mmCIF file of C-alpha atoms in Angstrom:
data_model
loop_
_atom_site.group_PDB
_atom_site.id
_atom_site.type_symbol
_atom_site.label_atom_id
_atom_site.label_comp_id
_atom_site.label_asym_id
_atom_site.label_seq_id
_atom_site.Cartn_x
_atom_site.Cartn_y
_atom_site.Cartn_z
ATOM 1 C CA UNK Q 7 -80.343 -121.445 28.501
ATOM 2 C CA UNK Q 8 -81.014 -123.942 31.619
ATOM 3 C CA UNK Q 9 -80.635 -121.774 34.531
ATOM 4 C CA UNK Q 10 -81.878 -124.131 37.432
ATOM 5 C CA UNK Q 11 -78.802 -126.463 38.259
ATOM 6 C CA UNK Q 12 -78.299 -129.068 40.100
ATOM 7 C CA UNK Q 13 -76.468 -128.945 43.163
ATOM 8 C CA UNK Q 14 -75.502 -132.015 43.106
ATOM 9 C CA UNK Q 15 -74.305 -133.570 39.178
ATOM 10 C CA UNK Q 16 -73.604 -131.041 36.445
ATOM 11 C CA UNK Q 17 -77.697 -131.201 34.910
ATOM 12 C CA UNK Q 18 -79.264 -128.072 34.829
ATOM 13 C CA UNK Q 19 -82.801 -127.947 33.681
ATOM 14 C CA UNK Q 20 -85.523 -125.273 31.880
ATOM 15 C CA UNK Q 21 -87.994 -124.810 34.773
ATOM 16 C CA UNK Q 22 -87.698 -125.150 39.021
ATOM 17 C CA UNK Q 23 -90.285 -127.762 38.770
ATOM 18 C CA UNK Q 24 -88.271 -130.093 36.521
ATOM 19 C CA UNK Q 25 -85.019 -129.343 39.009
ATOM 20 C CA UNK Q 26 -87.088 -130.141 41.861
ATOM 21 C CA UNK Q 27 -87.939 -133.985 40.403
ATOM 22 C CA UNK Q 28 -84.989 -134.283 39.115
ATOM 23 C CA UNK Q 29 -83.326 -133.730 42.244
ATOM 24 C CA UNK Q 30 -85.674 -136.598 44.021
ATOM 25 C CA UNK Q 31 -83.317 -139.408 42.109
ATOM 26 C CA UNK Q 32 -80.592 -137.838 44.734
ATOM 27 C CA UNK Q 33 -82.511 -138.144 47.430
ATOM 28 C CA UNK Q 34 -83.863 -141.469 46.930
ATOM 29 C CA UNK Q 35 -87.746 -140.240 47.142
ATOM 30 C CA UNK Q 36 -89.860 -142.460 44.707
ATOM 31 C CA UNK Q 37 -93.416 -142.297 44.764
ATOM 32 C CA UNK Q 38 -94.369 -143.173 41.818
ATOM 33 C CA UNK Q 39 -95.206 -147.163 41.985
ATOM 34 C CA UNK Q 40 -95.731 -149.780 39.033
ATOM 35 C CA UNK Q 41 -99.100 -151.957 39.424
ATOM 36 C CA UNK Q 42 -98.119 -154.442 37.863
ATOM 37 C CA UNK Q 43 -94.308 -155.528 39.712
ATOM 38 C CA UNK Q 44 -94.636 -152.375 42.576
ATOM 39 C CA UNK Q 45 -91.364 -151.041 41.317
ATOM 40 C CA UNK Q 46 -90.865 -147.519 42.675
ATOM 41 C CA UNK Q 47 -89.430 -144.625 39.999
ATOM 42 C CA UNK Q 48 -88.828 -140.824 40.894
ATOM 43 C CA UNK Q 49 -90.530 -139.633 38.107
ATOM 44 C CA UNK Q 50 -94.032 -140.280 36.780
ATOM 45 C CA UNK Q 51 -92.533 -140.625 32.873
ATOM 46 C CA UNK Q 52 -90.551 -143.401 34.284
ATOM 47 C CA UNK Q 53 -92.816 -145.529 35.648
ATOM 48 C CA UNK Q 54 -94.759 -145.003 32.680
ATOM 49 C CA UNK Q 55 -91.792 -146.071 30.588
ATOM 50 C CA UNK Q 56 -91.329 -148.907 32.535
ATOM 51 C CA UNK Q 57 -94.736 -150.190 32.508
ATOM 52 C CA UNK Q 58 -94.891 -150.681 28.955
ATOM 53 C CA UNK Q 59 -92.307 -153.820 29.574
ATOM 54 C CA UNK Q 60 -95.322 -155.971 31.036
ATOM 55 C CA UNK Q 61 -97.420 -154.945 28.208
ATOM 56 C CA UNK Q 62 -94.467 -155.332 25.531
ATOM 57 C CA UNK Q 63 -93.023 -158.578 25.078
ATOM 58 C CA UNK Q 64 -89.157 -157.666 25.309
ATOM 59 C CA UNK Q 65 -88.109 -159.851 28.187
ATOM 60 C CA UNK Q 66 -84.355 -158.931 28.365
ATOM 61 C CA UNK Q 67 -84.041 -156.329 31.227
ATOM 62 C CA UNK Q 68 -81.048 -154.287 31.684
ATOM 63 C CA UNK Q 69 -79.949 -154.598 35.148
ATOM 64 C CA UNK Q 70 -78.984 -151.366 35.021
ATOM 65 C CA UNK Q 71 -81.117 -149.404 34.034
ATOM 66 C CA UNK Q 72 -84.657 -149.563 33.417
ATOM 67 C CA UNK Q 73 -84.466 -150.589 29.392
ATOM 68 C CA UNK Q 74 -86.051 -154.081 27.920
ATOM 69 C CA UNK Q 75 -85.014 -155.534 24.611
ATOM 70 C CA UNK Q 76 -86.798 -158.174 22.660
ATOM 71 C CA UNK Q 77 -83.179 -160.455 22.490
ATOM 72 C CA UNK Q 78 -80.178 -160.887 24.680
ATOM 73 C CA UNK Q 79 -78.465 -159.362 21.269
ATOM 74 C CA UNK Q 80 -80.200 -156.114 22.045
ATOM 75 C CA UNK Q 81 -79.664 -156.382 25.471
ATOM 76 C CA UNK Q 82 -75.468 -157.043 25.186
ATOM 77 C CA UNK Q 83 -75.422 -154.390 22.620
ATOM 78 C CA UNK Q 84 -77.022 -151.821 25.219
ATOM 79 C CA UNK Q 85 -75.182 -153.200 28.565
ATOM 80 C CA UNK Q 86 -71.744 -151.679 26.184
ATOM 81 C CA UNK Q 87 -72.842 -148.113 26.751
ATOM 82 C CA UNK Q 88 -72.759 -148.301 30.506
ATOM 83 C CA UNK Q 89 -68.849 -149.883 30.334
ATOM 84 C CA UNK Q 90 -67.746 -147.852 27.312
ATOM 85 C CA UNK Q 91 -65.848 -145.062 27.223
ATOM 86 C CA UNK Q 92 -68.115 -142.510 26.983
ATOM 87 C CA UNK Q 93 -66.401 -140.068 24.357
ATOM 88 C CA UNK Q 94 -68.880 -138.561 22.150
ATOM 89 C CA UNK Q 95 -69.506 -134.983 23.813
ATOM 90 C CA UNK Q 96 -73.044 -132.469 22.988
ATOM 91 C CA UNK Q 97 -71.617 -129.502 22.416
ATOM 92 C CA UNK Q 98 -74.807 -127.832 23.665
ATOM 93 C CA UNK Q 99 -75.001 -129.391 27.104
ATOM 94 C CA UNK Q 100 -71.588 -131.542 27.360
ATOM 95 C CA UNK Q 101 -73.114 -134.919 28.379
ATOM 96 C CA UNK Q 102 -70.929 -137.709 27.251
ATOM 97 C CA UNK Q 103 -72.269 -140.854 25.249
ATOM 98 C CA UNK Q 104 -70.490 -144.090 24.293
ATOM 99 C CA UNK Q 105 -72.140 -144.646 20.831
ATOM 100 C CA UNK Q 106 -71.776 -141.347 18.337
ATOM 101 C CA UNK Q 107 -75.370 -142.560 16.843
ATOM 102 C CA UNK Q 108 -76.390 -142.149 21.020
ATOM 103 C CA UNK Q 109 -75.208 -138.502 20.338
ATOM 104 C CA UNK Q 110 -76.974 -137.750 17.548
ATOM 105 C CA UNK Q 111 -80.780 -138.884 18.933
ATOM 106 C CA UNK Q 112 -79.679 -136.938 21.698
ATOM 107 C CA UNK Q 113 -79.694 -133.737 19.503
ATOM 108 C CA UNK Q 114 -83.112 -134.133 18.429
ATOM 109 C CA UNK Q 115 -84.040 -133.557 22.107
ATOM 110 C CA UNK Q 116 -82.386 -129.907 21.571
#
């Protein structure tokens, strides 16, 4: 049970806390900063995520999201689930993902 939702999407999260950052990617509030490029993120896991591209050597950005791949391969491959049809449903949360193995990694998270 997630009873904190979000006013403004259909996410609803565990705790207030996690609600109340989750809610700063609606308002446009980032304060965390990357060193290394000064890229702002909402949440401290994401610039942490995203930091790990200067040490990593995957040099394909998604221009989409914040996701590097080590070949353009990877990179086409990924840019599909943001176009796709997103048709594979959790039946615990109903969010939608393009690639059924997307779904399934998702679960784990449950």
């Amino acid at each position: 049970e997630k009873p904190y939702q979000c006013t403004n999407c259909d996410k609803a999260f565990l705790t207030n806390e996690t609600l109340f950052i989750h809610m700063r990617t609606h308002l446009d509030v980032k304060p965390y900063i990357c060193t290394q490029c000064n890229k702002a993120f909402s949440c401290k896991k994401y610039v942490n995520r995203h930091q790990k591209i200067h040490i990593c050597k995957k040099p394909y950005q998604c221009s989409q999201c914040d996701k590097n791949f080590k070949n353009e391969q990877g990179l086409v491959k990924h840019t599909k689930a943001h176009t796709e049809k997103k048709q594979y449903q959790c039946k615990q949360c109903n969010k939608y993902f393009s690639l059924n193995l997307d779904l399934k990694m998702h679960h784990d998270t449950h």
